[in-house]
Short mmCIF file of C-alpha atoms and ligand atoms in Angstrom, two decimals:
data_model
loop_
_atom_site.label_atom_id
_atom_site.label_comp_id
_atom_site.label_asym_id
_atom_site.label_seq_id
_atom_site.Cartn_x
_atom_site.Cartn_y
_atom_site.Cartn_z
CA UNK A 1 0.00 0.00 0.00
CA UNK A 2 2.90 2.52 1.10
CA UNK A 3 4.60 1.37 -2.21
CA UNK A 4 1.52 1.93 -4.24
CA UNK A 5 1.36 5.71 -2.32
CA UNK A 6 4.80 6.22 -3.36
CA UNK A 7 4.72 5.26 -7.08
CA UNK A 8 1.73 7.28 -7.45
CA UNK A 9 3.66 10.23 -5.53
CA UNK A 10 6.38 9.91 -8.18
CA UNK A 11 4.45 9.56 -10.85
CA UNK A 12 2.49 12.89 -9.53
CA UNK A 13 5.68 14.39 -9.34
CA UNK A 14 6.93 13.49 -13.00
CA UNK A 15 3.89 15.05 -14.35
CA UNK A 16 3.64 18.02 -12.44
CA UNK A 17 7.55 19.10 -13.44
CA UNK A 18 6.77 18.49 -16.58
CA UNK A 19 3.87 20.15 -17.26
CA UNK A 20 5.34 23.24 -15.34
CA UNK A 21 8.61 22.74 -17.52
CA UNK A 22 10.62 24.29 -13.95
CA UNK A 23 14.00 25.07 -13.78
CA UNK A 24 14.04 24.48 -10.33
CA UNK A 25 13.47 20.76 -8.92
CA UNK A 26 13.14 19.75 -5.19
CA UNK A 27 14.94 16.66 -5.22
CA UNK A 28 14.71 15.23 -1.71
CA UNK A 29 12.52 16.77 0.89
CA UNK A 30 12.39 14.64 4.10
CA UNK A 31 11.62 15.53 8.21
CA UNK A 32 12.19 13.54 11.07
CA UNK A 33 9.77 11.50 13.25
CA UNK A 34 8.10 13.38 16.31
CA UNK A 35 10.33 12.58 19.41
CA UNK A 36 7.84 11.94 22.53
CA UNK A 37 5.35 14.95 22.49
CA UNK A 38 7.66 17.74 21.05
CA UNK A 39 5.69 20.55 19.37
CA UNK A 40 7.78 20.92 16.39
CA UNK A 41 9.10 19.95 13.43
CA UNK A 42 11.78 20.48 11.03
CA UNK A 43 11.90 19.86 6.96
CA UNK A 44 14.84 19.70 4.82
CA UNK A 45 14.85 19.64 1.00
CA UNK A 46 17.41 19.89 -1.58
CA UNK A 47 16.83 21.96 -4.61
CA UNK A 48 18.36 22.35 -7.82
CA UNK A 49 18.11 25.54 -9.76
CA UNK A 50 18.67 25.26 -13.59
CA UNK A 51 17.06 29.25 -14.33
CA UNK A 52 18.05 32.11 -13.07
CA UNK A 53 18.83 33.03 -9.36
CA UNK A 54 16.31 32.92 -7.32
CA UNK A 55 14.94 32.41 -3.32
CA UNK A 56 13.05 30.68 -0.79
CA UNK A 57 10.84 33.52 0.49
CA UNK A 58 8.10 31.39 1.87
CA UNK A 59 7.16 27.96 3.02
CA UNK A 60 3.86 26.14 3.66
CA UNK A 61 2.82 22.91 4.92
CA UNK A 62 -0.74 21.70 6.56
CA UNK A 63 0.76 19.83 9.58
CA UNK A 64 2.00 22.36 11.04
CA UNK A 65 -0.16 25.55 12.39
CA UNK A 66 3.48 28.16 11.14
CA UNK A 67 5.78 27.14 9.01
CA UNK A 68 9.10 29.03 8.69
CA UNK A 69 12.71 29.42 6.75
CA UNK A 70 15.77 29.04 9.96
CA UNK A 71 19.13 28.66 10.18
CA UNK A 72 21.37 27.69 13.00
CA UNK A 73 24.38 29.95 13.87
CA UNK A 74 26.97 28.44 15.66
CA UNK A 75 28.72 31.09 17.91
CA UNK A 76 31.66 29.85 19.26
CA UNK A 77 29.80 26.78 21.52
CA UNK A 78 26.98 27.62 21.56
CA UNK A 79 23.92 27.32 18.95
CA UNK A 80 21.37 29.85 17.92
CA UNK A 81 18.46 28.86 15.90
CA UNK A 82 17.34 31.93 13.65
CA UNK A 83 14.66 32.93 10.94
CA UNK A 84 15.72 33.94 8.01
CA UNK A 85 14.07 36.07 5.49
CA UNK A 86 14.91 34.11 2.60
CA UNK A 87 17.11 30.95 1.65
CA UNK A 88 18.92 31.51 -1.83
CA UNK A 89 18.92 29.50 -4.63
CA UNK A 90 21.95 30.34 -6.94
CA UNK A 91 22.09 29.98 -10.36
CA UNK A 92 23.12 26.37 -11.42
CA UNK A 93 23.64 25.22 -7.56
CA UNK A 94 21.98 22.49 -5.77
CA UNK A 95 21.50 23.80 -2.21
CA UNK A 96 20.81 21.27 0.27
CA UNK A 97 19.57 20.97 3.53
CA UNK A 98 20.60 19.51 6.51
CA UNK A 99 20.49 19.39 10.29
CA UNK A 100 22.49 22.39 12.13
CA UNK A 101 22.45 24.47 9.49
CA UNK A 102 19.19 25.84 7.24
CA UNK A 103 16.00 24.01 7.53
CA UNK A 104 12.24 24.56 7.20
CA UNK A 105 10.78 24.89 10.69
CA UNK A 106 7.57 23.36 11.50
CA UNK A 107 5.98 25.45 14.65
CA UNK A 108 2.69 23.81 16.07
CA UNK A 109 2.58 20.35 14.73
CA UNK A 110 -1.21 19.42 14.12
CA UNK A 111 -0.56 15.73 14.71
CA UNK A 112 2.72 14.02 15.44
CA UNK A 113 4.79 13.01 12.56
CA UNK A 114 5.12 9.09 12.30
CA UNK A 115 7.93 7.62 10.56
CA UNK A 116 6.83 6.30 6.54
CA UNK A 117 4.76 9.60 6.99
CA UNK A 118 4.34 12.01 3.76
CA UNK A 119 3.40 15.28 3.73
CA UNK A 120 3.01 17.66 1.02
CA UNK A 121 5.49 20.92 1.20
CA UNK A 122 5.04 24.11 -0.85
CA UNK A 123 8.09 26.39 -1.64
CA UNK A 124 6.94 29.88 -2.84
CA UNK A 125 10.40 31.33 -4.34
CA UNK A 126 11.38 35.33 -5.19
CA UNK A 127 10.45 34.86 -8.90
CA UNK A 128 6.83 33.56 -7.95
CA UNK A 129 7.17 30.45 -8.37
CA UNK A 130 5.28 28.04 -6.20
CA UNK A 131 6.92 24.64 -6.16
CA UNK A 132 5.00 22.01 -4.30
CA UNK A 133 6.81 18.41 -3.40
CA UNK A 134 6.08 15.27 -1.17
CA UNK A 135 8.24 15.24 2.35
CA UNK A 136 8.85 11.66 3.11
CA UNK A 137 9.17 11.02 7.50
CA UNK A 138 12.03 8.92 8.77
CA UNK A 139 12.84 8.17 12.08
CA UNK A 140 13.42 10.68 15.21
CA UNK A 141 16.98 11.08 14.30
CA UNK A 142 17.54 9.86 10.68
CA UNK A 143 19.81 12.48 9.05
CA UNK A 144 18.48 12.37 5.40
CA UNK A 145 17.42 10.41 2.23
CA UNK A 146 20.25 7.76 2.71
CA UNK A 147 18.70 7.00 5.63
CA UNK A 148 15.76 6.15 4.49
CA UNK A 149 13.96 3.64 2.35
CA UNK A 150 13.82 6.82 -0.05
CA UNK A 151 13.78 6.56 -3.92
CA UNK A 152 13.79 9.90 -6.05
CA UNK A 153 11.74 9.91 -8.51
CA UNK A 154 12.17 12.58 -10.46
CA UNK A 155 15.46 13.89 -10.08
CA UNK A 156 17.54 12.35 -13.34
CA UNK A 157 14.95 12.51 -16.34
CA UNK A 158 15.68 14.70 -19.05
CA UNK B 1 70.79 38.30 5.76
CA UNK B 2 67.78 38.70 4.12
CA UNK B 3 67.58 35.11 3.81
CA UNK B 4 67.51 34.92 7.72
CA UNK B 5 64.84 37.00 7.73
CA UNK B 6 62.77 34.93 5.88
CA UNK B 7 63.90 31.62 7.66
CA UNK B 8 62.94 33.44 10.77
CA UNK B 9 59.35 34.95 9.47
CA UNK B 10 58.54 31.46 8.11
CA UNK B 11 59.76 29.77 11.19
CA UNK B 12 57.37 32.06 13.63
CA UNK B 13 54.44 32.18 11.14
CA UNK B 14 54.95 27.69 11.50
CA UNK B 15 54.99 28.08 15.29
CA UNK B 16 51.83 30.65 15.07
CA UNK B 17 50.24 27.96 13.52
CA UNK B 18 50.51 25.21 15.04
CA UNK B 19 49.95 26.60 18.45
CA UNK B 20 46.64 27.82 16.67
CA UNK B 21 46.06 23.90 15.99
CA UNK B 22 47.10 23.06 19.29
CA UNK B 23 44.41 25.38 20.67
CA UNK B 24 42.03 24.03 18.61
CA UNK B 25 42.73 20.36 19.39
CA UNK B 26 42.37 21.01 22.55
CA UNK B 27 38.85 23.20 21.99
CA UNK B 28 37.27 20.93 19.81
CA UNK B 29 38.95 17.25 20.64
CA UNK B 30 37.08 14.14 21.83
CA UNK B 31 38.92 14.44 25.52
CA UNK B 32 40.75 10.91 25.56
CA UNK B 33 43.89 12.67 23.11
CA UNK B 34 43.73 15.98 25.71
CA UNK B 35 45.92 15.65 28.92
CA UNK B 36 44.55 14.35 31.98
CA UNK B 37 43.64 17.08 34.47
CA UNK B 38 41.03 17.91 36.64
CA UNK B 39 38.36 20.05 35.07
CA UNK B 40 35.98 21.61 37.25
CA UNK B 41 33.15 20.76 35.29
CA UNK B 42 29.85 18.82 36.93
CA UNK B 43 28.71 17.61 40.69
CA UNK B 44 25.57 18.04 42.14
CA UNK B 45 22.40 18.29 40.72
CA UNK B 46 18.75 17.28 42.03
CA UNK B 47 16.58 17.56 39.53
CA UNK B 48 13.23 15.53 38.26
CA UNK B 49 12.60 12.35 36.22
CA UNK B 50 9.70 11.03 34.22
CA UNK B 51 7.41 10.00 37.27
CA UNK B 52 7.97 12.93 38.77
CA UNK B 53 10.39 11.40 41.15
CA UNK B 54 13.67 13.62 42.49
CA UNK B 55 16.54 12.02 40.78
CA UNK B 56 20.06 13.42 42.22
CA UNK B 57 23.92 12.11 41.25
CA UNK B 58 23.50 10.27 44.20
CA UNK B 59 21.16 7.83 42.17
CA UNK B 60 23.32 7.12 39.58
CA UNK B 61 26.78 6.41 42.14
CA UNK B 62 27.76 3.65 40.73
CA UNK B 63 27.34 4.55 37.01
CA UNK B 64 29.22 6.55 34.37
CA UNK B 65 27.00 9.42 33.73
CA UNK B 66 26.61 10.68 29.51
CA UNK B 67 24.99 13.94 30.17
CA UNK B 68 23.43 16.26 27.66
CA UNK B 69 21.18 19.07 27.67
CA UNK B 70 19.09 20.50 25.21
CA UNK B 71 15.07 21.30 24.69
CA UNK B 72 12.45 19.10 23.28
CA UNK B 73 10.89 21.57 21.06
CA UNK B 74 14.48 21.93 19.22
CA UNK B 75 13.39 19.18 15.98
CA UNK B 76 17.34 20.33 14.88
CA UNK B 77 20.25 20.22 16.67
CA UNK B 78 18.77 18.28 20.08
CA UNK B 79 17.75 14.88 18.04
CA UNK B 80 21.14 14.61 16.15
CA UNK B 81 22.70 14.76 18.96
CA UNK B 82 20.31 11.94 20.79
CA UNK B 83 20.23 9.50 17.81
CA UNK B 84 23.96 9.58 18.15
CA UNK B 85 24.47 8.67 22.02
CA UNK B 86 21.32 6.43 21.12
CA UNK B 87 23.73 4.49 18.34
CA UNK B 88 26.57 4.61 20.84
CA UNK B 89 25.13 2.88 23.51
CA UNK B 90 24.14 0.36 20.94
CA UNK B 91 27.63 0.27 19.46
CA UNK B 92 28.66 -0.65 23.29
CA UNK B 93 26.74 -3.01 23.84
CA UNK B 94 27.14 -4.52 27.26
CA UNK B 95 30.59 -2.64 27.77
CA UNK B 96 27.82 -0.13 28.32
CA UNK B 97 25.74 -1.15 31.16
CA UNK B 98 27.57 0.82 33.78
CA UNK B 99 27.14 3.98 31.47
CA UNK B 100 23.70 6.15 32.02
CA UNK B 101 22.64 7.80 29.77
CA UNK B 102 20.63 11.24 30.62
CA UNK B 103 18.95 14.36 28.52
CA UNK B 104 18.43 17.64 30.47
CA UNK B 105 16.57 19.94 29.34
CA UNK B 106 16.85 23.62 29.20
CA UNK B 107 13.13 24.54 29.25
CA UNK B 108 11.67 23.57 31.92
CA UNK B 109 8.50 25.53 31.75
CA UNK B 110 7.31 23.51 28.63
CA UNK B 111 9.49 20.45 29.17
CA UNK B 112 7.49 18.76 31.81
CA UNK B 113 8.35 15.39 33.61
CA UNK B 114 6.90 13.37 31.23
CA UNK B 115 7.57 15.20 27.86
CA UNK B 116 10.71 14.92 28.35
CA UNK B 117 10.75 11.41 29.53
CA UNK B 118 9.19 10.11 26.71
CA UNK B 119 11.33 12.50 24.19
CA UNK B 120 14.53 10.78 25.59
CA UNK B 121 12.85 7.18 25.87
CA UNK B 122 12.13 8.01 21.75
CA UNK B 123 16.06 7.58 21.03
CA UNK B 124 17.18 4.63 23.10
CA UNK B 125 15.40 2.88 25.85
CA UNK B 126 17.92 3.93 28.70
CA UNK B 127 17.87 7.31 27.55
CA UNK B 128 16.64 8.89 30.92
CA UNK B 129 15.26 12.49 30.05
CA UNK B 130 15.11 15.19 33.23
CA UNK B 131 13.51 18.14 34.24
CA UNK B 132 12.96 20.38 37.29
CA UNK B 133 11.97 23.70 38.20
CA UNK B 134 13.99 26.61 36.91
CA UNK B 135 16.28 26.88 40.06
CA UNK B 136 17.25 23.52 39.46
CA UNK B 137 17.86 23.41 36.37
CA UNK B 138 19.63 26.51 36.48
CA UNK B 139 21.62 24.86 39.37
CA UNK B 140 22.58 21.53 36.68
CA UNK B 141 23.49 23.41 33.91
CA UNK B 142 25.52 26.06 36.20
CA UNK B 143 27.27 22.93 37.40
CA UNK B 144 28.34 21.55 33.97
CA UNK B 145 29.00 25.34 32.81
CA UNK B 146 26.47 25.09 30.05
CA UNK B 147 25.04 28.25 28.41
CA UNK B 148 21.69 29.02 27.63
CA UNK B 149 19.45 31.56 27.08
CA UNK B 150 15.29 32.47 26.04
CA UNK B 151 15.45 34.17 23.19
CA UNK B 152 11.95 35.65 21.19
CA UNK B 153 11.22 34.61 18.10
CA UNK B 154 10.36 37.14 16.17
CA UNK B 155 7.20 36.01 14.43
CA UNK B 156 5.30 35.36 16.93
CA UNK B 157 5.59 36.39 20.77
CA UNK B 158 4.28 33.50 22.36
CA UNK B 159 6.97 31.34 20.92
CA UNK B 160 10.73 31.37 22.16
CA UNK B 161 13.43 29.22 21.00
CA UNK B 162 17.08 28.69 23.42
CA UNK B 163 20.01 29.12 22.27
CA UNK B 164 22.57 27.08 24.32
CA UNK B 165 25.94 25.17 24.44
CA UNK B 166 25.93 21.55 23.25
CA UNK B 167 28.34 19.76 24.21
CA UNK B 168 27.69 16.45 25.64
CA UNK B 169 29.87 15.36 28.89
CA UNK B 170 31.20 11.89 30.46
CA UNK B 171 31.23 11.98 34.04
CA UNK B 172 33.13 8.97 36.40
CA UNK B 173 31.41 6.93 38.98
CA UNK B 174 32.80 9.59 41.52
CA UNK B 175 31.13 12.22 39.47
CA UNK B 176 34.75 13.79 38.39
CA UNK B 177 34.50 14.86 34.52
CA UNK B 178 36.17 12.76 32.09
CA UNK B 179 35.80 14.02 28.37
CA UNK B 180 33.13 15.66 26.27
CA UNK B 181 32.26 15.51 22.83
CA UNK B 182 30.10 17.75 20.58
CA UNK B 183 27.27 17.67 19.67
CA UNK B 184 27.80 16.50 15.95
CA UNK B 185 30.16 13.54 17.16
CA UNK B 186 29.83 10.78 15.36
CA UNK B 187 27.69 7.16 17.16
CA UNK B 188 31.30 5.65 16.51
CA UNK B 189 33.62 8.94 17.73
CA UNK B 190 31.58 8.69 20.96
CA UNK B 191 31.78 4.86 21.59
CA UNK B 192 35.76 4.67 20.64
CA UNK B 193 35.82 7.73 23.02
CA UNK B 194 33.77 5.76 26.21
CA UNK B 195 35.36 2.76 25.98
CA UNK B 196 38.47 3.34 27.36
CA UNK B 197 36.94 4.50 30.49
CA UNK B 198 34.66 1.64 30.90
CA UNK B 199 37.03 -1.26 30.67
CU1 CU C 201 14.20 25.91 13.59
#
C-alpha cells in the first residue's frame, strides 16, 4: 500500500515538473519523526536551480499551524536557531539541507509526525514560483534520504 | 641576511600555527587525546525524572553518567545529537551497562516530567530524560557550565526558542568529569571515546 502511495507520488511528481517545464526541482525533501510529544518539526529539502537566481521567500505545509525558513548559527559553543528572510537559490547550484544548518521549521505540529509519513510541502520562491513536493518522514533522528527507504523519482529525467 | 629574515618569518608564522592547531585540538577534541587534568566541570544536581520522582547524582553512584542538555521543542540540533548517544550505547553493547545515559533539558516551563521522559525514551530505551523547576535546572546546567538563554522569536511572541551550548559530557562513577564531545560527534567517535573509560 505505502509502495503503491509512493509510485503514485512519483508519478504525480513526474507530471507536475513536466507540465510546469521548472527550472528548479526539489529533489529530496524529508523531516524527522516526532520525538515523545515535542511541538515541532523540522523539513529539509534539496533543490536544484537550472534558471536564473532565485529564493526561498516562503514555506507552507498543513501539519503544522506556522511554518518558517531558519538557520542555525553556531557562535563559538553555543547554537542559535534563527529565521531567516529568505534561503537563496543560486544559479546552477543544488542547495541542500541539513540538520544544524538551514531548515524549514515546522511550529505547532497538528498531529505528530510518524515515521513512513508524507506530507506535502510548498516552496513559494522570489520569482513567484510556487513549487509544491512530497516530504517523506524517517525516524526521530535519521539524518536524510540515505537513511531512508527513499527513492527519487524525479530527479535524473531529461 | 635577508635570507635569515625569511627563515625566521617562516619559522614564527609555522609556530603561530601550530599553536593555533594546538588550541584548537584542545577546543574541539574528543577528551581521551587531551591531557589528563582535573576540570571543574559537573557535581551536584537534584533535579526531576519522568514519574515525577527527584533524581540526584547520588542515584546514579555507581554509574558513568553521559549527560546532555538541550530542549524538546528543538526538531534540529537536540535529536542529532540523541540519535547519536542512542547508536553509541548500541555500538557498546554490554561494555555499556555501567554507562547512564541522561537528557536535560533547558526549558523547563514547557518540558514537563513526562515530555521529556518520553522524548529521551524516543532515542534509546535507557535514555533517561530530566527536568525540574527553573532553580534547578539553572543549578545543573551552572554545574556543567552550560550556556543558555530564552530568546523571542520574532514572528510570533508566544513562541521562544534557546540558544545554548551543546556539548555532551562523560562523568566517572565519583562524578569527576572525564571528556566531552560535541554535539555532531559521530555514534562511533563517541563509543571509541567511552570505551576506554569503561574497561
Ligand atoms: Cu528551527
Amino acid at each position: 500500500m505505502l509502495r503503491a502511495v509512493a509510485v503514485f507520488a512519483a508519478l504525480i511528481g513526474l507530471f507536475t515538473s513536466a507540465a510546469l517545464a521548472t527550472d528548479i526541482e526539489v529533489t529530496a525533501a524529508w523531516a524527522r519523526a516526532t520525538a515523545g510529544a515535542s511541538q515541532n518539526g523540522a523539513a529539509y529539502v534539496t533543490v536544484t536551480n537550472r534558471g536564473p537566481d532565485t529564493a526561498i521567500v516562503r514555506a507552507n505545509a498543513a501539519v503544522a499551524d506556522r511554518v518558517s525558513l531558519h538557520t542555525h548559527q553556531m557562535d563559538g559553543d553555543v547554537m542559535r536557531m534563527r529565521p531567516v528572510e529568505r534561503i537563496d537559490l543560486p544559479s546552477g547550484a543544488d542547495v541542500t539541507m541539513a540538520p544544524g544548518g538551514l531548515h524549514i521549521m515546522l511550529i505547532g505540529l497538528v498531529e505528530p509526525l510518524n515515521e513512513g509519513d508524507q506530507f506535502p510541502l510548498t516552496l513559494e520562491l522570489a520569482d513567484g514560483q510556487v513549487i509544491t513536493s512530497t516530504v517523506m518522514v524517517g525516524s526521530v533522528g535519521s539524518m536524510g534520504p540515505a537513511d531512508m527507504d527513499y527513492h527519487n523519482g524525479h530527479g535524473d529525467h531529461q | 641576511m635577508n635570507r635569515a629574515l625569511v627563515w625566521g618569518v617562516a619559522a614564527a608564522a609555522l609556530v603561530a600555527l601550530l599553536l593555533t592547531v594546538a588550541g584548537e585540538r584542545g577546543m574541539l577534541g574528543n577528551a581521551p587525546d587531551s591531557p589528563k587534568q582535573t576540570v571543574d566541570i559537573g557535581g551536584a544536581f537534584n533535579l526531576v525524572d519522568h514519574r515525577g520522582e527527584t533524581v540526584t547524582e547520588a542515584d546514579f553512584a555507581s554509574s558513568y553518567l553521559l549527560v546532555s542538555f538541550g530542549f524538546t521543542s528543538c526538531p534540529d540540533i537536540c535529536p542529532t545529537a540523541l540519535q547519536s548517544i542512542g547508536q553509541a550505547m548500541d555500538l557498546l553493547g554490554s561494555e555499556g551497562a555501567r554507562l547512564q545515559p541522561l537528557f536535560i533539558t533547558l526549558d523547563p516551563e514547557r518540558d514537563t516530567p513526562e515530555i521529556v521522559g518520553d522524548y529521551a525514551k524516543a532515542f534509546h530505551p535507557r535514555l533517561i530524560g530530566l527536568t525540574g523547576s527553573t532553580t534547578q535546572i539553572a543549578g545543573a546546567a551552572g554545574a556543567y557550565r552550560v550556556y543558555y538563554a530564552k530568546v523571542p522569536t520574532p514572528d510570533d511572541e508566544a513562541e521562544y526558542t534557546i540558544d545554548h551550548s551543546a556539548f555532551i559530557y562523560l562523568m566517572g562513577p565519583d562524578g569527576a568529569y572525564l571528556a566531552h564531545f560535541s554535539h555532531n560527534s559521530s555514534p562511533e567517535d563517541i563509543a571509541a571515546g567511552v570505551r576506554p573509560y569503561l574497561s
